CSV table of C-alpha atoms in Angstrom, one decimal:
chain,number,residue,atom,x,y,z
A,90,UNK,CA,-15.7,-1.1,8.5
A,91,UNK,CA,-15.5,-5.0,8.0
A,92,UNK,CA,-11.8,-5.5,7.4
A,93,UNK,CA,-10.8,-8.8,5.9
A,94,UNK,CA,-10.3,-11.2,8.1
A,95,UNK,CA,-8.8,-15.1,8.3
A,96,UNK,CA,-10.7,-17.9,9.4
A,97,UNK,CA,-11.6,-17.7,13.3
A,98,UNK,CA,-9.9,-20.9,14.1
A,99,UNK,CA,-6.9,-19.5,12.9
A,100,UNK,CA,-4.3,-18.6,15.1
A,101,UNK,CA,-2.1,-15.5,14.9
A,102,UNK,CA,0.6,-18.3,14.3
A,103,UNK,CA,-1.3,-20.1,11.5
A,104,UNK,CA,-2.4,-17.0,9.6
A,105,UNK,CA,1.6,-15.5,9.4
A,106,UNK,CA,2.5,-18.6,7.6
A,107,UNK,CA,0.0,-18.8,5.3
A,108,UNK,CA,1.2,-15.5,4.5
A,109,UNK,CA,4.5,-16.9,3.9
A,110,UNK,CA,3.2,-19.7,1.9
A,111,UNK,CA,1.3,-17.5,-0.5
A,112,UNK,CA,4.6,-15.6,-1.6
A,113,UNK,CA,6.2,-18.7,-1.9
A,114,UNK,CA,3.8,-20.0,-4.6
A,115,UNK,CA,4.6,-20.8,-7.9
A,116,UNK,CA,3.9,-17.9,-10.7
A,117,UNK,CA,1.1,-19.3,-11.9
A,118,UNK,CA,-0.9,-19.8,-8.9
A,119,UNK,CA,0.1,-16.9,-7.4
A,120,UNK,CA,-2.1,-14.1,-8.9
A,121,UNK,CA,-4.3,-13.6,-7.1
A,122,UNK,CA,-1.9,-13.2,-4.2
A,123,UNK,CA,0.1,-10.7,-6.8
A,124,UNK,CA,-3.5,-8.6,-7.1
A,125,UNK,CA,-3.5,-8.3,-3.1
A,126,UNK,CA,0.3,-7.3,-3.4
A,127,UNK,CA,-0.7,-4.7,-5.8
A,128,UNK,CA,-3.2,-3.1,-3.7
A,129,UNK,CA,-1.3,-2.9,-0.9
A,130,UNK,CA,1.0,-1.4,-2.7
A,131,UNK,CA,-1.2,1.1,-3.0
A,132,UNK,CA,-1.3,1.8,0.7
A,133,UNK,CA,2.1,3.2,2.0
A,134,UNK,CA,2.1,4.0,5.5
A,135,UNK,CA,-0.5,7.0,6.0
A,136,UNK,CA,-2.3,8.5,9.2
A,137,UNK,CA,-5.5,7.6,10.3
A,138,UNK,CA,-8.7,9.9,11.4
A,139,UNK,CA,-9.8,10.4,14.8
A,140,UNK,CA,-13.6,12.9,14.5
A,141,UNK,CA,-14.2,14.5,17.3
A,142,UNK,CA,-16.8,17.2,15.7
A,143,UNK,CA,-15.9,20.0,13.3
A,144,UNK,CA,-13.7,22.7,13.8
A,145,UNK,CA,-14.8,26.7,12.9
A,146,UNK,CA,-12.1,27.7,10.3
A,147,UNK,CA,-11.9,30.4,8.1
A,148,UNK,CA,-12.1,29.4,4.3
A,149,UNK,CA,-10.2,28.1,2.2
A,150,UNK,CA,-10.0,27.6,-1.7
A,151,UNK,CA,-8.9,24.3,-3.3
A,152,UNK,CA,-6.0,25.9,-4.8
A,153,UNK,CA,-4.8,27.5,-1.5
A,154,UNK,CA,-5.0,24.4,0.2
A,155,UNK,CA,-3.3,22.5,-2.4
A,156,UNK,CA,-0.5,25.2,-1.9
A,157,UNK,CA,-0.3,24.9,2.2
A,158,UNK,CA,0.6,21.2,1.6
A,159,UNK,CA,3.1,21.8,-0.9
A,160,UNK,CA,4.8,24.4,1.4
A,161,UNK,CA,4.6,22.1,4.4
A,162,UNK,CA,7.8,21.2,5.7
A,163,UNK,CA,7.1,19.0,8.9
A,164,UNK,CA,10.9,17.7,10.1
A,165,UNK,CA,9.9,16.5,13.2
A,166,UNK,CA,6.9,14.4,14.6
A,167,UNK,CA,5.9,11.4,16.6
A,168,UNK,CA,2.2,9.5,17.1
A,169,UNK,CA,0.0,6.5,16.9
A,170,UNK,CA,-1.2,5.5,13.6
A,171,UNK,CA,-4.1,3.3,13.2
A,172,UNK,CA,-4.8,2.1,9.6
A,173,UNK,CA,-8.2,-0.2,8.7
A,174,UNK,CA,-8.1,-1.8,4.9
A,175,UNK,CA,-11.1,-3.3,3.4
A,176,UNK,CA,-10.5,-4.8,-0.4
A,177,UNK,CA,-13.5,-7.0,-0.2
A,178,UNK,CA,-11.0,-10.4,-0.2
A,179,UNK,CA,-13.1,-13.7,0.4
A,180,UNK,CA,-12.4,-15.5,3.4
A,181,UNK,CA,-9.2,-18.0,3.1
A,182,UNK,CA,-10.4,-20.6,5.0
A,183,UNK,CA,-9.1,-23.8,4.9
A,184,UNK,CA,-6.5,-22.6,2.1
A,185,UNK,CA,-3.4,-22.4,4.5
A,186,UNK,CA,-3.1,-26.1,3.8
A,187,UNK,CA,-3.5,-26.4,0.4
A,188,UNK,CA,-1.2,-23.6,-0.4
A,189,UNK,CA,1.7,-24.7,2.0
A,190,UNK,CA,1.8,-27.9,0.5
A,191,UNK,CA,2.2,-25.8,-2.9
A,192,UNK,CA,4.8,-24.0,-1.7
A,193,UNK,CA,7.3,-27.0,-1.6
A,194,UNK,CA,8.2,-29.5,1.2
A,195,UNK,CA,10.4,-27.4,2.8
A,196,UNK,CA,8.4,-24.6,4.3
A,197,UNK,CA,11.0,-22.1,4.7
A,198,UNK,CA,10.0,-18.2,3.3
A,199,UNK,CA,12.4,-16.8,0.4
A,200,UNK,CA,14.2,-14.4,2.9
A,201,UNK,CA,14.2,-12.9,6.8
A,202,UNK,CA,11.2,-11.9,8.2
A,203,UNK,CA,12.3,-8.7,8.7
A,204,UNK,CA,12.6,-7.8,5.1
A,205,UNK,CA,9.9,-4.6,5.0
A,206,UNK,CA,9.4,-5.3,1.2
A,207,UNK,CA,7.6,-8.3,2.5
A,208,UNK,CA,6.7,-7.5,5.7
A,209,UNK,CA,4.8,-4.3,5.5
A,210,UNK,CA,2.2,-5.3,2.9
A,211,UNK,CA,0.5,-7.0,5.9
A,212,UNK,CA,-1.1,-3.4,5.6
A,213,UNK,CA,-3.2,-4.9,3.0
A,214,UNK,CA,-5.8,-6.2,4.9
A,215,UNK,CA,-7.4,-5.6,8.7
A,216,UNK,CA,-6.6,-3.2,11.3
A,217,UNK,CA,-3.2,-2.6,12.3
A,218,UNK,CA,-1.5,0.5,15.0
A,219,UNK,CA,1.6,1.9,14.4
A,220,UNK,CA,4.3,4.2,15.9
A,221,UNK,CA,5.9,6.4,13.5
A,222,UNK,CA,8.7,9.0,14.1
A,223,UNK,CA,10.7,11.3,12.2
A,224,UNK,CA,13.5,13.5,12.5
A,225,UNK,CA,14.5,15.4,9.0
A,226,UNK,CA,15.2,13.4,6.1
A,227,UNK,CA,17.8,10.7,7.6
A,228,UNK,CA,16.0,9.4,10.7
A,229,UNK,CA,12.4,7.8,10.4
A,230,UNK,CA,11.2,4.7,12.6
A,231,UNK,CA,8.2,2.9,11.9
A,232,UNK,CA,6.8,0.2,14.3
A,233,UNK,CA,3.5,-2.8,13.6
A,234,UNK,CA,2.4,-3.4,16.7
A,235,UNK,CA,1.0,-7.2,16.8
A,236,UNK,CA,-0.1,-9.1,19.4
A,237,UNK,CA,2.6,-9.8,21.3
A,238,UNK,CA,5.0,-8.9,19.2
A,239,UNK,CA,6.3,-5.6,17.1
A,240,UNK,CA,8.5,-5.2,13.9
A,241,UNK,CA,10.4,-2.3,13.2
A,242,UNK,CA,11.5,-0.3,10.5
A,243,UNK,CA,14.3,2.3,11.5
A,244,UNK,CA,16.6,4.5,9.4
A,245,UNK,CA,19.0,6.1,10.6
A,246,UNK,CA,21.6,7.9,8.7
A,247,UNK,CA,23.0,5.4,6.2
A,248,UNK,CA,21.7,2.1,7.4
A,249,UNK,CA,18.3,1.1,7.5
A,250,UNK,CA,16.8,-1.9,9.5
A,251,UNK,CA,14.3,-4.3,9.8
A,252,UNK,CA,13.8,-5.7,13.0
A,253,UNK,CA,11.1,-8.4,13.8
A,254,UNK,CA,10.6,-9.6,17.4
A,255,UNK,CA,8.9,-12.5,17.2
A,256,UNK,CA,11.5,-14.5,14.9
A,257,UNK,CA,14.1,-12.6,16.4
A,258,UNK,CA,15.2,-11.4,12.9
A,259,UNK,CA,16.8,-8.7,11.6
A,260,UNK,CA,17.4,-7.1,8.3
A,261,UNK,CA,20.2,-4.3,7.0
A,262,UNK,CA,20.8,-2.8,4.1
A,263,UNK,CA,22.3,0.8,3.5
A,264,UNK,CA,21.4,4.0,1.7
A,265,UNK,CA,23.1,5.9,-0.6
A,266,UNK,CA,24.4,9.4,1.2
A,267,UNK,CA,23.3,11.6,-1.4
A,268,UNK,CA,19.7,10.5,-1.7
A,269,UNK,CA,18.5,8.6,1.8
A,270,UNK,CA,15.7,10.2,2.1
A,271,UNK,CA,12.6,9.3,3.4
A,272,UNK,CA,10.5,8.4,0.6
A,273,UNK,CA,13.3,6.1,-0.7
A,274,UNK,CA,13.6,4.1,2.4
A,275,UNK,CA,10.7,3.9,4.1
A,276,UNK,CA,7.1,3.7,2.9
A,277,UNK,CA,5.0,6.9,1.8
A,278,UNK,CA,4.8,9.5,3.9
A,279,UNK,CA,1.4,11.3,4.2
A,280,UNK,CA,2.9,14.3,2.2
A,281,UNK,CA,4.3,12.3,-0.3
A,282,UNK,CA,0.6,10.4,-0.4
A,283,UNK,CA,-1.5,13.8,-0.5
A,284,UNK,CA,1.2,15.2,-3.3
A,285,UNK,CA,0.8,11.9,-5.3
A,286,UNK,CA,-2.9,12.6,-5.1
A,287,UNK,CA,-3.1,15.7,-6.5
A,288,UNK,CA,-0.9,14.5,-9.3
A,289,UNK,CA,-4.0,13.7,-10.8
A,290,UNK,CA,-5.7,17.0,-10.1
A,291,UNK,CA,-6.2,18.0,-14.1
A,292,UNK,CA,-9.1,18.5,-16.3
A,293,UNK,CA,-10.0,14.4,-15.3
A,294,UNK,CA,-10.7,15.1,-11.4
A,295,UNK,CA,-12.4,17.4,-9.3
A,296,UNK,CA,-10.9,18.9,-6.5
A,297,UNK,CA,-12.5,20.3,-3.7
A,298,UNK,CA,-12.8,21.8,-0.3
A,299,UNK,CA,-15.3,19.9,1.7
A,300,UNK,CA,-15.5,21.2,5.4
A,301,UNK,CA,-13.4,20.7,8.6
A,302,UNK,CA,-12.3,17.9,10.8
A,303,UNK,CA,-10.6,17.0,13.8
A,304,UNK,CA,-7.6,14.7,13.8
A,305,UNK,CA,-5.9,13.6,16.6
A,306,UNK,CA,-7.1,16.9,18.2
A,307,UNK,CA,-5.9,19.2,15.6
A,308,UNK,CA,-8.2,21.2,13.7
A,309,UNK,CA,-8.6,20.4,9.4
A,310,UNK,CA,-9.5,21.0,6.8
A,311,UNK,CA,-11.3,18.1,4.5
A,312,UNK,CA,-9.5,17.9,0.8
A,313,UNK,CA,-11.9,15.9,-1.6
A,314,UNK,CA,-10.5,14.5,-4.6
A,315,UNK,CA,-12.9,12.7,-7.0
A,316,UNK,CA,-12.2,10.9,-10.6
A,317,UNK,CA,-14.3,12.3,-13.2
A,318,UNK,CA,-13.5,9.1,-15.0
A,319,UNK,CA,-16.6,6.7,-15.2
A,320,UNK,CA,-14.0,3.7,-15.6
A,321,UNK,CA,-12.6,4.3,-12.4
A,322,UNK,CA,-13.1,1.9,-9.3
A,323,UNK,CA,-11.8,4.9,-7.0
A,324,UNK,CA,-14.6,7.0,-5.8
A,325,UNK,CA,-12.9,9.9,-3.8
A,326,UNK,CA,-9.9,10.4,-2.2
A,327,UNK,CA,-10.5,12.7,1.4
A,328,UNK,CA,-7.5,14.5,2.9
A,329,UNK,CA,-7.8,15.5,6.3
A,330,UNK,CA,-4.8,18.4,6.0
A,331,UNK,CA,-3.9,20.7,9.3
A,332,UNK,CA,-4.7,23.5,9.7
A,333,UNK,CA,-1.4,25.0,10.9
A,334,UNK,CA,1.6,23.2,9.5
A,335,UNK,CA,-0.3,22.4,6.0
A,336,UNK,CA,0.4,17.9,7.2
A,337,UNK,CA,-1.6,15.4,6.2
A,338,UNK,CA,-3.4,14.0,8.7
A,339,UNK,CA,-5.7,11.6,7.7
A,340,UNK,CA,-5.9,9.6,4.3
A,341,UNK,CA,-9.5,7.9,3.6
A,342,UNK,CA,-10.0,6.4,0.1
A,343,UNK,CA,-13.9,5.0,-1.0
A,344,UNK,CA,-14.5,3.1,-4.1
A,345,UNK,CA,-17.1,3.9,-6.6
A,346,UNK,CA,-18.9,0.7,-5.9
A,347,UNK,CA,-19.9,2.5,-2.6
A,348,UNK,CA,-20.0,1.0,1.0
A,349,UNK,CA,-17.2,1.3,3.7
A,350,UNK,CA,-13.9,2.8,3.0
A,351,UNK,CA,-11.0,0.6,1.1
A,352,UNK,CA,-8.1,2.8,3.2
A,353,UNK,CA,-9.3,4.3,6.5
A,354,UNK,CA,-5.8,5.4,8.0
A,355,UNK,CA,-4.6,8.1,10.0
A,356,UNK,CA,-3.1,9.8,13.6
A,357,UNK,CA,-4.7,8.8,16.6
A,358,UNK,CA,-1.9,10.9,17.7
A,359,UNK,CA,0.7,13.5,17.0
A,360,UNK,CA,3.0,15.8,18.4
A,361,UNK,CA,5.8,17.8,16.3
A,362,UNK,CA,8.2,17.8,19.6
A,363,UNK,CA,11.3,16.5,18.4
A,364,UNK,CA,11.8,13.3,18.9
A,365,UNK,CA,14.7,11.5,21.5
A,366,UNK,CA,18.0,11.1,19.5
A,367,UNK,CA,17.7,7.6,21.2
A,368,UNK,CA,14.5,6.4,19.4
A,369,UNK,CA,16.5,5.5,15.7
A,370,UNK,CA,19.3,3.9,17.7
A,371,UNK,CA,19.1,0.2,16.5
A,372,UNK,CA,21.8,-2.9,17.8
A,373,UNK,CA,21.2,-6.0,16.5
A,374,UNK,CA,20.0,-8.1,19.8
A,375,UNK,CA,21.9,-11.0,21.2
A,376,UNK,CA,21.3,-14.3,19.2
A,377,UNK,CA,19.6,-12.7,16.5
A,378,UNK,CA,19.9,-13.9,12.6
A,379,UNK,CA,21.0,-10.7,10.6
A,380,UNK,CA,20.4,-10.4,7.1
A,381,UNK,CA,22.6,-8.0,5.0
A,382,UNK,CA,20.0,-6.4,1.9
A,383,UNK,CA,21.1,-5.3,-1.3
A,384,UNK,CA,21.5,-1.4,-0.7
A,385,UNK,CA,19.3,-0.9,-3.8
A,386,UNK,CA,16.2,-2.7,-3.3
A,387,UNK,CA,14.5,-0.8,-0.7
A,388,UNK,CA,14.3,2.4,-2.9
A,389,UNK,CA,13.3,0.3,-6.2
A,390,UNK,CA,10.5,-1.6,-3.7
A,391,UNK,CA,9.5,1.2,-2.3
A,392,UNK,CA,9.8,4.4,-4.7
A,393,UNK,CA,7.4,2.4,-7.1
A,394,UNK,CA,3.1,3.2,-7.0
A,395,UNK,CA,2.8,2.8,-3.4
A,396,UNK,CA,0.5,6.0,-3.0
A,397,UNK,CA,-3.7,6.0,-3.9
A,398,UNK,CA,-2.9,8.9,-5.8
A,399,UNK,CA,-0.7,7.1,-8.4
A,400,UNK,CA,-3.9,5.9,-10.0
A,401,UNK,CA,-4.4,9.3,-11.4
A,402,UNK,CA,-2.2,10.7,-14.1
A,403,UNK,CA,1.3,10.4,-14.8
A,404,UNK,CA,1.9,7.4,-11.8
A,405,UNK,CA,2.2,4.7,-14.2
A,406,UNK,CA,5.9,3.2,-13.2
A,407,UNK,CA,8.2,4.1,-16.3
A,408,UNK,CA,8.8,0.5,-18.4
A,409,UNK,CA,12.0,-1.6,-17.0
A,410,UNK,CA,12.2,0.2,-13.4
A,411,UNK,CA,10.7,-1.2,-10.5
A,412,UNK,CA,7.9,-3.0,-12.8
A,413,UNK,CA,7.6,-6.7,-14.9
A,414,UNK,CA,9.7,-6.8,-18.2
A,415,UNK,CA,8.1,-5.2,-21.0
A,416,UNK,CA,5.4,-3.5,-19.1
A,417,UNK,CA,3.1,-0.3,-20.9
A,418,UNK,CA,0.6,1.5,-19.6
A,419,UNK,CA,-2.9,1.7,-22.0
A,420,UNK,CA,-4.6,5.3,-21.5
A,421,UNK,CA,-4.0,8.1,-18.3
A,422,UNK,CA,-5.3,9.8,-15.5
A,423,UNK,CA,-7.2,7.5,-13.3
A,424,UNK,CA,-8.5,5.0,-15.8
A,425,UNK,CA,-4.7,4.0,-16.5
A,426,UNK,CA,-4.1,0.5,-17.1
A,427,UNK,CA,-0.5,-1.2,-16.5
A,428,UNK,CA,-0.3,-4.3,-18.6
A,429,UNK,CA,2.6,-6.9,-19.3
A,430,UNK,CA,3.4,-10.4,-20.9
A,431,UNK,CA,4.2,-13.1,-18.5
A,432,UNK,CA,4.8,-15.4,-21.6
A,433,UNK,CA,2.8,-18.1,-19.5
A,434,UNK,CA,-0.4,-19.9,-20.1
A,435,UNK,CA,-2.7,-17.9,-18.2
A,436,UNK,CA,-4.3,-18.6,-14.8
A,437,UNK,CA,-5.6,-22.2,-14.2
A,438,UNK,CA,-9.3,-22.8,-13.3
A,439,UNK,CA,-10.6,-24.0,-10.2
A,440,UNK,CA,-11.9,-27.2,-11.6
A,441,UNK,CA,-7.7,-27.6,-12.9
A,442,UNK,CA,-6.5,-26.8,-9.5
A,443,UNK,CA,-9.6,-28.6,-7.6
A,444,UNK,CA,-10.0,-28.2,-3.8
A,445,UNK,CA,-9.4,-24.9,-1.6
A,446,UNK,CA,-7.0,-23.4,-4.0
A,447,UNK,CA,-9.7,-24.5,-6.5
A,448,UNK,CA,-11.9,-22.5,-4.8
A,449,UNK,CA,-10.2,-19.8,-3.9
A,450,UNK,CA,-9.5,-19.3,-7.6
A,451,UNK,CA,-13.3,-19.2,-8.6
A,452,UNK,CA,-14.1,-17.3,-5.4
A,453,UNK,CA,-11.9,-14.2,-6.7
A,454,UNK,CA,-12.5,-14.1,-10.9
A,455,UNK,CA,-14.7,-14.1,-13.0
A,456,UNK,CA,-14.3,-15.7,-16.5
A,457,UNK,CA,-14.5,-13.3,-19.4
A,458,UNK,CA,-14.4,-13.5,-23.3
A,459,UNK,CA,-13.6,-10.9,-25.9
A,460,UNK,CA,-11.7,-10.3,-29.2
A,461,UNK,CA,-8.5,-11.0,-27.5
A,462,UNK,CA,-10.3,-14.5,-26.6
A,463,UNK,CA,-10.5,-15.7,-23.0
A,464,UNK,CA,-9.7,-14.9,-19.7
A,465,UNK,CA,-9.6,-14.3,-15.3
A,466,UNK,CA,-10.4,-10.9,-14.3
A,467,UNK,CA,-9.4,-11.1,-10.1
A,468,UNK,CA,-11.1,-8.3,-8.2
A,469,UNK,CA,-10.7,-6.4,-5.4
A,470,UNK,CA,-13.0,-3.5,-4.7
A,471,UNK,CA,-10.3,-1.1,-5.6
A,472,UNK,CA,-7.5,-3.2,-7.9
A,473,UNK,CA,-9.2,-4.9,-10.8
A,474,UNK,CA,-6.4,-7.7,-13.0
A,475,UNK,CA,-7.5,-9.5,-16.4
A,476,UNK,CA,-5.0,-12.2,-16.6
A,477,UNK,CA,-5.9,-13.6,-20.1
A,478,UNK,CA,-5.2,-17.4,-21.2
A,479,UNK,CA,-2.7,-16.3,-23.5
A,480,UNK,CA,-0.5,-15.0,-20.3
A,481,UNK,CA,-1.5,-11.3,-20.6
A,482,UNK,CA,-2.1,-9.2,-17.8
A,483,UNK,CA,-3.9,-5.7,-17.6
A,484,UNK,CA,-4.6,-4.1,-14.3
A,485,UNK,CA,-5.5,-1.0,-12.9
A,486,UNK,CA,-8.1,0.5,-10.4
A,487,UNK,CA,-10.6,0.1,-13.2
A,488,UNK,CA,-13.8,-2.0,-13.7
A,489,UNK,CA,-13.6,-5.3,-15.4
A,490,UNK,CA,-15.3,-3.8,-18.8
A,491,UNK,CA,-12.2,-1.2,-18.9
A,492,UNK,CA,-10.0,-4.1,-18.5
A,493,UNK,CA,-11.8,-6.1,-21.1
A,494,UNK,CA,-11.9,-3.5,-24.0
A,495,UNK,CA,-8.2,-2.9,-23.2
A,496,UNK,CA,-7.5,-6.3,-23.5
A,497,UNK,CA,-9.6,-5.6,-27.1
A,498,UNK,CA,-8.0,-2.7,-28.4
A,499,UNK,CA,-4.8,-4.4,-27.8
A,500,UNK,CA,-5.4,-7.5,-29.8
């Protein structure tokens, strides 16, 4: 694959705050930035594919599939994850600049570093390993691996931190006893990923078994999932699922445009020992800055469409929770689009913003015109947004003439 990557005389340094400076933007500039956050979004943290030839199984319907990974019940697990996103994003060049002088004289981000509901959608572009570990539904600990320097997610019982090494920050918030589970404080799961999948496996998709695999040295079987929908931008959806426990192991998503994968992700490594008591222990090091979290945001950030599968049907997010104000959903199944008012004045050309912001702009949308009048569509080979010059937004993982004629039928 050809995962997006900064400009090559960009440091490691350099391209974290332009990071920074792109959440900081003002609304309207920001879209495009919000069309990345969208995608990755759609990501979660899932396990990557090893191949290492194709293992002699015996067969296996669809359906009987589909019902060893809803009858999975995988406590207990460690490994390396190693996930690879391509949207198709332009280079940023130059824009670190431009955008940091947008995002006010001050420089400073809107919160710690270590906050995962901005940290972890780093996952939205390049190549990135991971350590994941799990132990029931109250102990998970995922770890980024950078350069020379790691961040860490860990929950442990009620508390749940954030732990970035290279700032030397650290976040906390708490969840509820009742419900702190996994899937509500830490990102997807690849149960919870392959279950959201096949959400959408109804009279709209096709669902099949497509051979075997081997992941991480465990023998598969291959899960296709493909939208029957022509407005679709996903092509298929392959789960590598193990043979023995019924896991997910791998997680590849292609678009209908073709080409590489937009999601390559999965284990590099697993075992289903149980893992050290020790590994979800978390103190605060010496001198580090500790920000407390409001004890209802993780859930809310991270409960809402953060799997691939919650393009199919019934993944819109319900109106008023964990979405804008006033948001609806236009259609189902995969060619579902989520659209909103942001009661502004659309997205400003590239000629209104003028230089690399300017261009950036142009670089990502194209301008459209329909019934509803004028407008940006921003694409990404999987998340498609029509931000019209009215301030109305549609967007879904659907081609730019879906998005259009919604933006018709609406009028």
């Amino acid at each position: 694959m050809a995962p997006y990557e900064s400009d090559d005389n960009a440091t490691a340094a350099e391209a974290e705050e332009l990071r920074s400076a792109r959440r900081r933007k003002a609304a309207r500039y920001v879209v495009p930035a919000t069309v990345v956050g969208i995608a990755a979004a759609t990501i979660g943290l899932v396990p990557a594919l090893a191949d290492s030839g194709d293992p002699d199984l015996p067969k296996i319907s669809a359906q009987e599939l589909i019902e060893k990974i809803a009858a999975s019940d995988v406590q207990q697990l460690s490994g390396t994850v190693k996930i690879t996103t391509d949207l198709g994003l332009p280079d940023l060049g130059g824009l670190e600049s431009s955008l940091g002088s947008a995002a006010g004289p001050s420089g400073s981000g809107d919160g710690s570093s270590a906050d995962p509901s901005t940290k972890l959608t780093e996952l939205a572009s390049g190549t990135h390993t991971l350590r994941v570990a799990a132990d029931g539904e109250n102990r998970q600990k995922v770890s980024l691996l950078e350069n020379a320097a790691e961040y860490s997610l860990i929950h442990n019982g009620k508390d749940v931190w954030g732990y970035d090494s290279k700032s030397n920050s650290v976040f906390h918030t708490t969840a509820s006893e009742s419900d702190g589970k996994q899937k509500e404080e830490l990102p997807a799961t690849p149960k919870d990923l392959a279950e959201e999948a096949l959400k959408a496996a109804d009279k709209t998709t096709s669902v099949t078994v497509d051979g075997t695999a081997q992941v991480a040295g465990r023998d598969a079987y291959r899960l296709v999932i493909k939208p029957k929908d022509e407005g679709s931008t996903v092509g298929q959806i392959t789960v590598a699922v193990d043979s023995k426990t019924g896991l997910p192991l791998k997680f590849t998503l292609t678009p209908a445009s073709g080409g590489s994968a937009v999601v390559d992700a999965g284990f590099t490594q697993v075992s289903f020992a149980k893992p050290a008591a020790s590994t979800f222990d978390f103190t605060p090091p010496k001198g580090a800055k500790v920000e407390e979290g409001d004890a209802a945001k993780a859930p809310e950030h991270s409960e809402r469409s953060e799997h691939p599968g919650d393009f199919g049907k019934g993944s819109a997010p319900e109106p008023g929770k964990g979405g804008p104000e006033g948001l609806n959903v236009i259609g189902d199944g995969w060619d579902s689009i989520a659209t909103f008012d942001t009661g502004g004045q659309g997205v400003p050309s590239g000629s209104e913003v003028g230089g690399d912001v300017g261009g950036f702009l142009d670089s990502l949308g194209d301008k459209v015109s329909g019934t509803f009048g004028e407008g940006t569509v921003f694409k990404t080979r999987l998340i498609n947004a029509l931000i019209t010059d009215d301030g109305k937004v549609y967007v879904g993982a659907v081609t730019k003439d879906a998005l259009v004629k919604a933006a018709d039928a609406a009028k």
